[in-house]
Rosetta silent file (secondary structure, phi, psi, omega in degrees, C-alpha in Angstrom):
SEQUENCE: XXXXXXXXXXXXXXXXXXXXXXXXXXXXXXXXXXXXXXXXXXXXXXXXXXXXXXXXXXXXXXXXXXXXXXXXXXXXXXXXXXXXXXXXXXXXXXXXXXXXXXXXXXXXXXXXXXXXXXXXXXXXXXXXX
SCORE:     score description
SCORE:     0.000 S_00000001
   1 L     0.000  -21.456  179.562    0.170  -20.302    5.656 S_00000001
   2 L   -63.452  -32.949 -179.531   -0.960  -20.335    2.379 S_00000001
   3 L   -76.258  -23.005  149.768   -4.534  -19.868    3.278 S_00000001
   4 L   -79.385   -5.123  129.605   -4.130  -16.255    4.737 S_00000001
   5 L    -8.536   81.476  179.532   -2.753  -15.074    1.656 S_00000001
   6 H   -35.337  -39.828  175.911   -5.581  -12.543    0.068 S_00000001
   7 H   -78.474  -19.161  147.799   -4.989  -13.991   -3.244 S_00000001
   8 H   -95.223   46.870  171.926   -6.073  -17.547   -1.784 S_00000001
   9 H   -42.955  -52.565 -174.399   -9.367  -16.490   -0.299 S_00000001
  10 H   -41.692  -66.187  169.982  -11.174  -18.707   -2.407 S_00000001
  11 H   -26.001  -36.722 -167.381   -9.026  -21.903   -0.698 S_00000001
  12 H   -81.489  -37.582 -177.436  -10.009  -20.478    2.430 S_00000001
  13 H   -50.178  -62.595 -155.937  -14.028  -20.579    1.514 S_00000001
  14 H   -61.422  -35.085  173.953  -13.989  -23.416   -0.146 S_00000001
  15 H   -51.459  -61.304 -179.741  -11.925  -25.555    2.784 S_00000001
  16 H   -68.611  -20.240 -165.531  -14.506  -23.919    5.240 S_00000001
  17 H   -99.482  -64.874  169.335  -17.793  -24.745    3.206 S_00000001
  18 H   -44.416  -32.077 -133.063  -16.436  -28.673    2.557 S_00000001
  19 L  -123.039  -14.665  176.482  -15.178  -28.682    6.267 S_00000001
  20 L    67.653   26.390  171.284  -18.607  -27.461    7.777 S_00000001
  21 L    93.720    8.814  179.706  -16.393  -24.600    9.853 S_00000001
  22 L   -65.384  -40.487  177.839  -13.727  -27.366   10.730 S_00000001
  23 H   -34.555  -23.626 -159.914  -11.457  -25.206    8.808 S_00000001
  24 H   -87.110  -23.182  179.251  -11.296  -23.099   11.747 S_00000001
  25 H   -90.405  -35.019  164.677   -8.906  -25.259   13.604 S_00000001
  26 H   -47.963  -42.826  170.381   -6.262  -24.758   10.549 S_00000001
  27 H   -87.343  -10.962  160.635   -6.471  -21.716   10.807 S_00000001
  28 H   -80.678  -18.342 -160.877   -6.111  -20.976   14.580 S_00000001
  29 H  -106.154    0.776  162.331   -3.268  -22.981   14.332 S_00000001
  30 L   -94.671    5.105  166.716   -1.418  -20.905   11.584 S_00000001
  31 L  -111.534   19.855  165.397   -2.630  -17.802   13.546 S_00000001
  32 L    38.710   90.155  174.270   -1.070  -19.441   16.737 S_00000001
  33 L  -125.735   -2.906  175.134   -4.381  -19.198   18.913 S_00000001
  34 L  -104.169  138.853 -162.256   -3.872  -21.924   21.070 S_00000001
  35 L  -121.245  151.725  167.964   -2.491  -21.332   24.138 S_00000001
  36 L   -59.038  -50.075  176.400   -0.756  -24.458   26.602 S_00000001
  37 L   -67.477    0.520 -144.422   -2.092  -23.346   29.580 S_00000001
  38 L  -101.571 -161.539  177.364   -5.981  -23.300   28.351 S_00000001
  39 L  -103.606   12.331  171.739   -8.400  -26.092   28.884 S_00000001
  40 L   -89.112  -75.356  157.861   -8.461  -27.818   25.604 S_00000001
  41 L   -43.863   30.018  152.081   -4.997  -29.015   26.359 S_00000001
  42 L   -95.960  159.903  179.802   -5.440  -30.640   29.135 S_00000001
  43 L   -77.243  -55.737 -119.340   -6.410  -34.793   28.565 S_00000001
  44 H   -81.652  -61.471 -167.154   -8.607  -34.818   31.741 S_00000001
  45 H   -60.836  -34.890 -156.732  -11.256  -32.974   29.941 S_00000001
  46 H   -72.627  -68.151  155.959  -11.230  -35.061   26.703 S_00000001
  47 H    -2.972  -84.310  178.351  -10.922  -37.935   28.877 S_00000001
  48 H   -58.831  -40.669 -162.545  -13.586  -37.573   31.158 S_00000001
  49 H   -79.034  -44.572 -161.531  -15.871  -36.387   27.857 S_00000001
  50 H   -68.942  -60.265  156.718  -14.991  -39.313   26.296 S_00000001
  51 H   -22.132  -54.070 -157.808  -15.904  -42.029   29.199 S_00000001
  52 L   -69.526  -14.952  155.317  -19.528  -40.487   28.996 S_00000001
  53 L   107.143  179.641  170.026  -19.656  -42.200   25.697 S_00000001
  54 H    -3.832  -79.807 -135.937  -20.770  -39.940   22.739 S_00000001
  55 H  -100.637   -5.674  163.085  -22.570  -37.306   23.221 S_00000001
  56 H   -80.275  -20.708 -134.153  -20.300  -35.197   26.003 S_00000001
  57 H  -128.190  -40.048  163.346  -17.203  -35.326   23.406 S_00000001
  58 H   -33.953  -79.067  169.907  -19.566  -33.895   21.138 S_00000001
  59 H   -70.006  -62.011  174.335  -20.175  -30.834   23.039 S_00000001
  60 H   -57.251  -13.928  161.624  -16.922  -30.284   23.801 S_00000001
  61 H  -121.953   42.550  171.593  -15.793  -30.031   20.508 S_00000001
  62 H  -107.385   -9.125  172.392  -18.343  -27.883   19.474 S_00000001
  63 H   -82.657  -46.411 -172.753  -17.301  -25.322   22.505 S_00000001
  64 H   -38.665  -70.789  177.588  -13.923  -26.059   21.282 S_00000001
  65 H   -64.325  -28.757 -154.578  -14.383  -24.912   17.430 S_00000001
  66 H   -92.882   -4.379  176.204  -16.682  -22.049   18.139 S_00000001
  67 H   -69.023  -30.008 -136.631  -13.939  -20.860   20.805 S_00000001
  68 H  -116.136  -18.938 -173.864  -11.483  -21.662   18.246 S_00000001
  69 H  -105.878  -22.819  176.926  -13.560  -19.645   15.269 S_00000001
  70 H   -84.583  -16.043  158.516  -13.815  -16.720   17.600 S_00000001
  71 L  -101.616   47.060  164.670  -10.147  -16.178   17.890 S_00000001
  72 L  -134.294  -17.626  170.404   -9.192  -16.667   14.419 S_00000001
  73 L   -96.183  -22.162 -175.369  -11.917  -13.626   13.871 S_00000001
  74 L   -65.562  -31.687 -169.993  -10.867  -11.718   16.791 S_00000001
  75 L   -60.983  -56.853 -169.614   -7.340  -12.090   14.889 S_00000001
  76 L   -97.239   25.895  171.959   -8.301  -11.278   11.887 S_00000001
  77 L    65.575   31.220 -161.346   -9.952   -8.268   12.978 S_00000001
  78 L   -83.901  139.833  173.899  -13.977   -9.515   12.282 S_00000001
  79 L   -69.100  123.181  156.027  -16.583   -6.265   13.237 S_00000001
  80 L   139.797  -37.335 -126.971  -18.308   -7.319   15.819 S_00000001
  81 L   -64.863   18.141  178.309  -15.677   -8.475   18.674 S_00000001
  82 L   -83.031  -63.631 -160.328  -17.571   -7.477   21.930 S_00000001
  83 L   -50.140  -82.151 -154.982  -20.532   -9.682   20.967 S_00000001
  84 L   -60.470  -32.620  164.498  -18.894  -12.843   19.558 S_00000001
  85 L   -74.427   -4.303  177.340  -16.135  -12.922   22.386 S_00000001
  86 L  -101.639  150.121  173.570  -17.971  -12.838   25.025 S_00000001
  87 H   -68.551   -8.280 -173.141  -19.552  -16.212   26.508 S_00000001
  88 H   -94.858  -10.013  158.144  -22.586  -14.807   27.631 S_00000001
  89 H   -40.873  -42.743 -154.348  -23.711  -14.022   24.236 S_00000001
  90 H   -87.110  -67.529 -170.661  -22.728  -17.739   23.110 S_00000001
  91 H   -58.173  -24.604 -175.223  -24.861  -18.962   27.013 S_00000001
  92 H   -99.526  -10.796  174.280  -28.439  -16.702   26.368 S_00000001
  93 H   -78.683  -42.791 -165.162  -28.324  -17.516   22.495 S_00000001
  94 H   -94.177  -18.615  165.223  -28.301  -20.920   23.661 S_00000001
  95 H   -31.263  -54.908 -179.561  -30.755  -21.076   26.610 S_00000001
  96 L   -70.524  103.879  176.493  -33.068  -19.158   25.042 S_00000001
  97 L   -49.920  128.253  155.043  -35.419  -22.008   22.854 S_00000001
  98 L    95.789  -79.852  163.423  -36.144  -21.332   19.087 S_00000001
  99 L   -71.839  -45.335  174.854  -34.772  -17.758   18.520 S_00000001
 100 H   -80.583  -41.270  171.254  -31.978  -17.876   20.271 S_00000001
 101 H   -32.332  -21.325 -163.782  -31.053  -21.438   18.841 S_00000001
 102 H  -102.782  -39.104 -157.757  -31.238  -19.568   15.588 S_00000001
 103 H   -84.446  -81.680  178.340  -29.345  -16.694   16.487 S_00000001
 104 H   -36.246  -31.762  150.216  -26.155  -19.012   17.823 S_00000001
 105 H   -62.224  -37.602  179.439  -26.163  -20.189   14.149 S_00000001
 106 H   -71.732  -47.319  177.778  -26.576  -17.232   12.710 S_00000001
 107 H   -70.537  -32.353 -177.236  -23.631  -15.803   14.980 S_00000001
 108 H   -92.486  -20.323  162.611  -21.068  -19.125   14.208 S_00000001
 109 H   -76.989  -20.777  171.587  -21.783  -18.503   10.367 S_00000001
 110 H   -64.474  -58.327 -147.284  -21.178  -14.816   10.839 S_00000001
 111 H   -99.353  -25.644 -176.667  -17.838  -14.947   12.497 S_00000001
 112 H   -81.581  -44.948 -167.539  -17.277  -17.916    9.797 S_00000001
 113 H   -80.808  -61.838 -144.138  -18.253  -16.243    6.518 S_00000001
 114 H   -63.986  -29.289  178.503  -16.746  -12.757    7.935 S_00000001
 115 H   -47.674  -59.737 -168.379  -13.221  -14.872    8.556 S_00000001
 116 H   -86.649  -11.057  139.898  -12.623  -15.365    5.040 S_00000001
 117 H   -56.210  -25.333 -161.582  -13.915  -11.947    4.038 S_00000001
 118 H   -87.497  -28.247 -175.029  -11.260  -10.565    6.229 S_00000001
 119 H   -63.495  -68.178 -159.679   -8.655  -12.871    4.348 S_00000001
 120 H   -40.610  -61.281  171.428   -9.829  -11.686    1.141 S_00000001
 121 L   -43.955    3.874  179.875   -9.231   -8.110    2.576 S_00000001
 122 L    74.476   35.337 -171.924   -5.487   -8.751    3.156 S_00000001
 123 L   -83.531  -10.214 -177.262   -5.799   -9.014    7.175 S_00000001
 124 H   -65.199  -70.175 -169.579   -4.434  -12.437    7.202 S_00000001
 125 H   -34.260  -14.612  167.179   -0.940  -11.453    5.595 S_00000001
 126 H   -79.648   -4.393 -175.881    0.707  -10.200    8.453 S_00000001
 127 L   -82.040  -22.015 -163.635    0.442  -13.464   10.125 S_00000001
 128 L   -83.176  121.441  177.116    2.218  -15.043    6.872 S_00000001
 129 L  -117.203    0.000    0.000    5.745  -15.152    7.255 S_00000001
């Protein structure tokens, strides 16, 4: 809990900037964003990703974090939340070769960097109990 706390924004950068956006699962899970029912808690998928040897396990827990970075901004009240919440934004940035590839980066650093502006802005503290 300490990292929604406006006066320890900085923790929250730096922890995301060391963590490559990993940071993002700490912080869904002190903004209780994980739900029981969803499909990252079921084994089957993990499972199944896992069998395939690398590079499926991969992808899933890069769907995982940016699912997982888009409700910790939707949370924290991040500008934008039509775009970044919807999946089809997330499926034509990545279809689309070159530009969009750039753009789906540009959009998971946005929603990353904008997270920890919103801390700094005190939106975190109401989650802080």
């Amino acid at each position: 809990m300490i990292f929604l706390k406006k006066e320890n924004w900085v923790l929250s950068l730096i922890f995301t900037i060391l963590s490559q956006g990993i940071f993002s699962f700490v912080l869904g899970y002190f903004l209780k964003v994980y739900k029981k029912d969803a499909w990252y808690m079921r084994w089957q998928y993990w499972v199944i990703s896992s069998l395939f040897l690398f590079f499926p396990v991969v992808i899933v827990l890069t769907v995982f974090l940016i699912q997982t970075a888009c409700q910790v901004a939707k949370k924290l009240d991040v500008p934008g939340a039509s775009i970044y919440t919807s999946p089809y934004s997330w499926i034509l940035c990545l279809i689309i070769p070159i530009i969009g590839w750039t753009l789906l980066l540009v959009m998971l650093f946005y929603i990353m960097i904008w997270s920890t502006v919103m801390i700094y802005r005190g939106k975190g503290e109401k989650y802080v109990k």
